[in-house]
Amino acid sequence: MNYPIWEVPIIGGGWLIGIVAIIHVFVSHFAVGGGLFLVLTEIKAYKNNDPIILNYVKKHSKFFLLLTIVFGALTGVAIWFTIGLVNPQATSALIHIFVWGWAIEWVFFFVEIAAVMLYYYTWDKLDHKTHLIIGWIYFIAALLSMVIINGILSFMLTPGKWIETRSFWDGFFNPTYLSSLAVRIVTAIVMAGIYGLLTATFIVEKNNRHNVLKYSSKWVLPFMLILPVVSLWYYFTLPDIPKEIALGGISFVSQTAIIGIIVGFLVFLIVLIFGYFNTRLFTKLIGIVVMILGLSIMFAGERVRESIRKPYVIYDYMYSNGLIINEFDVIKEQGILKSAKWVEIKEINEENKIQAGKNGFKLYCSSCHIVGGYNDIKPLIVDLDEETIAMMINDLENYRGYMPKFAGTEAEAEAIAKWLYKFNLENKKEQ
Amino acid sequence: METQVIIPDIDPISVPAPIWLLKILLLLTFTLHILAMNVAVGGGLIAAVTEFLGKKNNSQNHFELSRSISKMLPPFTAFTITLGVAPLLFLQVLYGNFFYTSTILIAWPWLSIIVIFILAYYGYYLYSFRWEKLEGKRFVVVLISALLLAVIGLIYTQNIVLMLTPEKWKEIYFNNPHGTSLNLSDPTVIPRYLHFMVAALAVAGLVVIMWGIKKIKINESLGKWGIRYGILWFIVPTLLNIIIGLWFLISLPKNFIMLFMGENIYATVYFMIALLAMFVSLILMFVALNSAKPLAKIIIGKVFLLLTIVMMVLMRHELREAYLQPYLNWDKVQVEPQWGVITIFIILLLAGIVTVIWMLKKSFGQKSNVDPVELS
């Protein structure tokens, strides 16, 4: 209501955030788990006095540096850029609540970046012990940055007592804080193993390649078994409505979850068969396939987590369209067009009704429904007449589940309905 | 339409720190970010020119220098991002309603920063890791990377100016809600941008001077050449920047020019100190150019340059406050400091700094002949 709405065609702003976020999440979890992978593998190399494993870790660390420090860091900034553009009101709220959380995360980020560079640049310069300490510093800083950001992310779904107390700590240590942190840490370790499997395929010498493959599999397999357990824990910490959505309340959400579980099972089998028992058969292609499947699991997980928050961006505090729940009654009184700052039409009359409807839709609905694009509104209203559409809008939260209450006036609902009904008329003409 | 200027309301959630603290942190981290950016962008441009001159004159000195710069570019690019995240964070708490709005108007150019940055960054790594193998292509690789980073600066300047001029928002948005607008028509954008970029060359010139000083112990003629070359890179852009600075000043609306001419005591004092410090550093560098023992002059010159930069940052801040003065009343902003978390932040910040210093000491301190500038 407060900010101009950026019109993103076809995919909409929500998916834009999704695309950027998923890329970042894939690299950032690796940045955490991979840190542990590096130091533990380095220790193993020293212990067994194994120059080939050592050489492998060195090479892996270069890949690690180039991937995390450039791609990981910048896609993280990209999420921040994107949420500010797509949902400035929510970003502003999060920044106001958690600016010091972010400031603390920034300290860890800084240490992390310095440590990973020095770790890579000092392989042949430092004694083993000091080099390992720098590796540990990297891992701990990376882990701690996850520990912080997880508080802010989980807050959005379960703000818990913050809604009443408005206290930083209540928001940070919210009801799903621990369970979602557990899911993220286990995922990070699995990812480290998956990346390890891929880089291992580049080792030319056979026996060593097999050893590293087997070693990396041991990072994937046990933690793939723990992943469902922590996920289940996460599920039980959720409030009722998100639980309901996940269990079929919105069919694509539960479908996504099921696909995620099946793909997870597949990854487990592939890694068990080719990564552990038949390492001869683990080719680069399989490495890439496992990587892509791994990406799909994370994609499914994040997608489900985002979807069960409907219709809120910050649960019980702000709807996805940026409306602050506390302000609902005031807005309802005067309508959304008058409350909104960035619309051209403030008063509805007979001439501008359709245009007003378009404005109203953009304000209230376009954060989730893109005309002719993602979650297209047209097929959802195709059989309805104008009055029914208006009735549905007025009673939004009851007609289809998990939509926000409508904060507009009846005239605004009629205007939106009139504009939407135009699509049905166009449709009929075409037929 | 009842109003000509639309500005989003301040967030209903109170600001979790005193405004002065956030402003100090904003300005401090911004200064550090600018210094890192100067080396990353200015250093890249100097490396490109140096590669070109080295090839043209078949000069080993030039290649010695460009090799060293190539190793500095990736870490300084990393510092630029890391140190850039912090001021962007504090900016959003202080000026979020202005910043988000202007960003939405130029959304796609703004988002393109990420892609441009990734390309430039990998370009720098390519230049650094494949320096020998690239040979003749080095000039092109480093030039393109540096120019890409410079483009990011131009997008930033446009946004930072646009957020200060809400008068323009309405027309831009209602003509184009797709976020593909630019803000190049503002007469202050180009001089403001060039003022930053040319200063980057001068600051990177100082890094070249430091490199020369380090090299003197190993190879006297190379070191002396490096010092002279670096001083020239400092002097020429700084002289040029006097003209650009003047251009920037007169491009500003008249009431803002007057701020620096006595109307605002702080702005005027900052401006005077900045000018004075800049001239002192310039004169010292001129003297150092033909001096047998230039070290002391260079060090004092550097201190004065740093002072100039700090003053410039403060002037920029005064200008921002003046731009926003009709739209922003700090007394109306609700403040509820989270002192507990702030304390934790400060403790962790200190611990983080100590950790990084310890790691740097371990990495570069063990052998005294290792060049601290050369991060490899």
mmCIF file with all atom_site columns, N, CA and C in Angstrom, chain B residues 28-38 79-85 87 156:
data_model
loop_
_atom_site.group_PDB
_atom_site.id
_atom_site.type_symbol
_atom_site.label_atom_id
_atom_site.label_alt_id
_atom_site.label_comp_id
_atom_site.label_asym_id
_atom_site.label_entity_id
_atom_site.label_seq_id
_atom_site.pdbx_PDB_ins_code
_atom_site.Cartn_x
_atom_site.Cartn_y
_atom_site.Cartn_z
_atom_site.occupancy
_atom_site.B_iso_or_equiv
_atom_site.pdbx_formal_charge
_atom_site.auth_seq_id
_atom_site.auth_comp_id
_atom_site.auth_asym_id
_atom_site.auth_atom_id
_atom_site.pdbx_PDB_model_num
ATOM 1  N N  . LEU B 1 28  ? 31.197 5.208  8.450  1.00 0.00 ? 28  LEU B N  1
ATOM 2  C CA . LEU B 1 28  ? 32.456 4.483  8.661  1.00 0.00 ? 28  LEU B CA 1
ATOM 3  C C  . LEU B 1 28  ? 32.599 3.336  7.653  1.00 0.00 ? 28  LEU B C  1
ATOM 4  N N  . THR B 1 29  ? 31.553 2.516  7.572  1.00 0.00 ? 29  THR B N  1
ATOM 5  C CA . THR B 1 29  ? 31.662 1.366  6.671  1.00 0.00 ? 29  THR B CA 1
ATOM 6  C C  . THR B 1 29  ? 31.656 1.813  5.214  1.00 0.00 ? 29  THR B C  1
ATOM 7  N N  . PHE B 1 30  ? 30.959 2.922  4.933  1.00 0.00 ? 30  PHE B N  1
ATOM 8  C CA . PHE B 1 30  ? 30.975 3.421  3.554  1.00 0.00 ? 30  PHE B CA 1
ATOM 9  C C  . PHE B 1 30  ? 32.387 3.867  3.171  1.00 0.00 ? 30  PHE B C  1
ATOM 10 N N  . THR B 1 31  ? 33.070 4.558  4.089  1.00 0.00 ? 31  THR B N  1
ATOM 11 C CA . THR B 1 31  ? 34.439 4.998  3.800  1.00 0.00 ? 31  THR B CA 1
ATOM 12 C C  . THR B 1 31  ? 35.334 3.799  3.491  1.00 0.00 ? 31  THR B C  1
ATOM 13 N N  . LEU B 1 32  ? 35.214 2.750  4.316  1.00 0.00 ? 32  LEU B N  1
ATOM 14 C CA . LEU B 1 32  ? 36.046 1.563  4.092  1.00 0.00 ? 32  LEU B CA 1
ATOM 15 C C  . LEU B 1 32  ? 35.698 0.907  2.750  1.00 0.00 ? 32  LEU B C  1
ATOM 16 N N  . HIS B 1 33  ? 34.401 0.876  2.468  1.00 0.00 ? 33  HIS B N  1
ATOM 17 C CA . HIS B 1 33  ? 33.959 0.295  1.191  1.00 0.00 ? 33  HIS B CA 1
ATOM 18 C C  . HIS B 1 33  ? 34.561 1.057  0.012  1.00 0.00 ? 33  HIS B C  1
ATOM 19 N N  . ILE B 1 34  ? 34.533 2.395  0.123  1.00 0.00 ? 34  ILE B N  1
ATOM 20 C CA . ILE B 1 34  ? 35.054 3.219  -0.971 1.00 0.00 ? 34  ILE B CA 1
ATOM 21 C C  . ILE B 1 34  ? 36.550 2.987  -1.160 1.00 0.00 ? 34  ILE B C  1
ATOM 22 N N  . LEU B 1 35  ? 37.270 2.843  -0.054 1.00 0.00 ? 35  LEU B N  1
ATOM 23 C CA . LEU B 1 35  ? 38.712 2.598  -0.167 1.00 0.00 ? 35  LEU B CA 1
ATOM 24 C C  . LEU B 1 35  ? 38.982 1.277  -0.892 1.00 0.00 ? 35  LEU B C  1
ATOM 25 N N  . ALA B 1 36  ? 38.248 0.229  -0.499 1.00 0.00 ? 36  ALA B N  1
ATOM 26 C CA . ALA B 1 36  ? 38.438 -1.067 -1.161 1.00 0.00 ? 36  ALA B CA 1
ATOM 27 C C  . ALA B 1 36  ? 38.038 -0.976 -2.633 1.00 0.00 ? 36  ALA B C  1
ATOM 28 N N  . MET B 1 37  ? 36.915 -0.301 -2.880 1.00 0.00 ? 37  MET B N  1
ATOM 29 C CA . MET B 1 37  ? 36.453 -0.141 -4.260 1.00 0.00 ? 37  MET B CA 1
ATOM 30 C C  . MET B 1 37  ? 37.506 0.599  -5.099 1.00 0.00 ? 37  MET B C  1
ATOM 31 N N  . ASN B 1 38  ? 38.142 1.618  -4.505 1.00 0.00 ? 38  ASN B N  1
ATOM 32 C CA . ASN B 1 38  ? 39.165 2.373  -5.226 1.00 0.00 ? 38  ASN B CA 1
ATOM 33 C C  . ASN B 1 38  ? 40.275 1.466  -5.719 1.00 0.00 ? 38  ASN B C  1
ATOM 34 N N  . PHE B 1 79  ? 36.751 -7.569 -0.674 1.00 0.00 ? 79  PHE B N  1
ATOM 35 C CA . PHE B 1 79  ? 36.552 -6.571 0.394  1.00 0.00 ? 79  PHE B CA 1
ATOM 36 C C  . PHE B 1 79  ? 35.513 -5.536 -0.022 1.00 0.00 ? 79  PHE B C  1
ATOM 37 N N  . THR B 1 80  ? 35.508 -5.182 -1.307 1.00 0.00 ? 80  THR B N  1
ATOM 38 C CA . THR B 1 80  ? 34.543 -4.186 -1.779 1.00 0.00 ? 80  THR B CA 1
ATOM 39 C C  . THR B 1 80  ? 33.111 -4.656 -1.516 1.00 0.00 ? 80  THR B C  1
ATOM 40 N N  . ILE B 1 81  ? 32.844 -5.932 -1.829 1.00 0.00 ? 81  ILE B N  1
ATOM 41 C CA . ILE B 1 81  ? 31.498 -6.452 -1.582 1.00 0.00 ? 81  ILE B CA 1
ATOM 42 C C  . ILE B 1 81  ? 31.224 -6.501 -0.096 1.00 0.00 ? 81  ILE B C  1
ATOM 43 N N  . THR B 1 82  ? 32.133 -7.127 0.636  1.00 0.00 ? 82  THR B N  1
ATOM 44 C CA . THR B 1 82  ? 31.900 -7.342 2.057  1.00 0.00 ? 82  THR B CA 1
ATOM 45 C C  . THR B 1 82  ? 31.692 -6.008 2.763  1.00 0.00 ? 82  THR B C  1
ATOM 46 N N  . LEU B 1 83  ? 32.544 -5.050 2.438  1.00 0.00 ? 83  LEU B N  1
ATOM 47 C CA . LEU B 1 83  ? 32.433 -3.751 3.093  1.00 0.00 ? 83  LEU B CA 1
ATOM 48 C C  . LEU B 1 83  ? 31.291 -2.924 2.511  1.00 0.00 ? 83  LEU B C  1
ATOM 49 N N  . GLY B 1 84  ? 30.755 -3.369 1.382  1.00 0.00 ? 84  GLY B N  1
ATOM 50 C CA . GLY B 1 84  ? 29.620 -2.656 0.800  1.00 0.00 ? 84  GLY B CA 1
ATOM 51 C C  . GLY B 1 84  ? 28.296 -3.098 1.401  1.00 0.00 ? 84  GLY B C  1
ATOM 52 N N  . VAL B 1 85  ? 28.249 -4.347 1.854  1.00 0.00 ? 85  VAL B N  1
ATOM 53 C CA . VAL B 1 85  ? 27.013 -4.873 2.432  1.00 0.00 ? 85  VAL B CA 1
ATOM 54 C C  . VAL B 1 85  ? 26.612 -4.067 3.669  1.00 0.00 ? 85  VAL B C  1
ATOM 55 N N  . PRO B 1 87  ? 27.248 -0.768 4.757  1.00 0.00 ? 87  PRO B N  1
ATOM 56 C CA . PRO B 1 87  ? 26.568 0.521  4.585  1.00 0.00 ? 87  PRO B CA 1
ATOM 57 C C  . PRO B 1 87  ? 25.189 0.389  3.942  1.00 0.00 ? 87  PRO B C  1
ATOM 58 N N  . TYR B 1 156 ? 24.901 2.602  -9.273 1.00 0.00 ? 156 TYR B N  1
ATOM 59 C CA . TYR B 1 156 ? 24.783 3.019  -7.867 1.00 0.00 ? 156 TYR B CA 1
ATOM 60 C C  . TYR B 1 156 ? 24.548 4.515  -7.744 1.00 0.00 ? 156 TYR B C  1
#
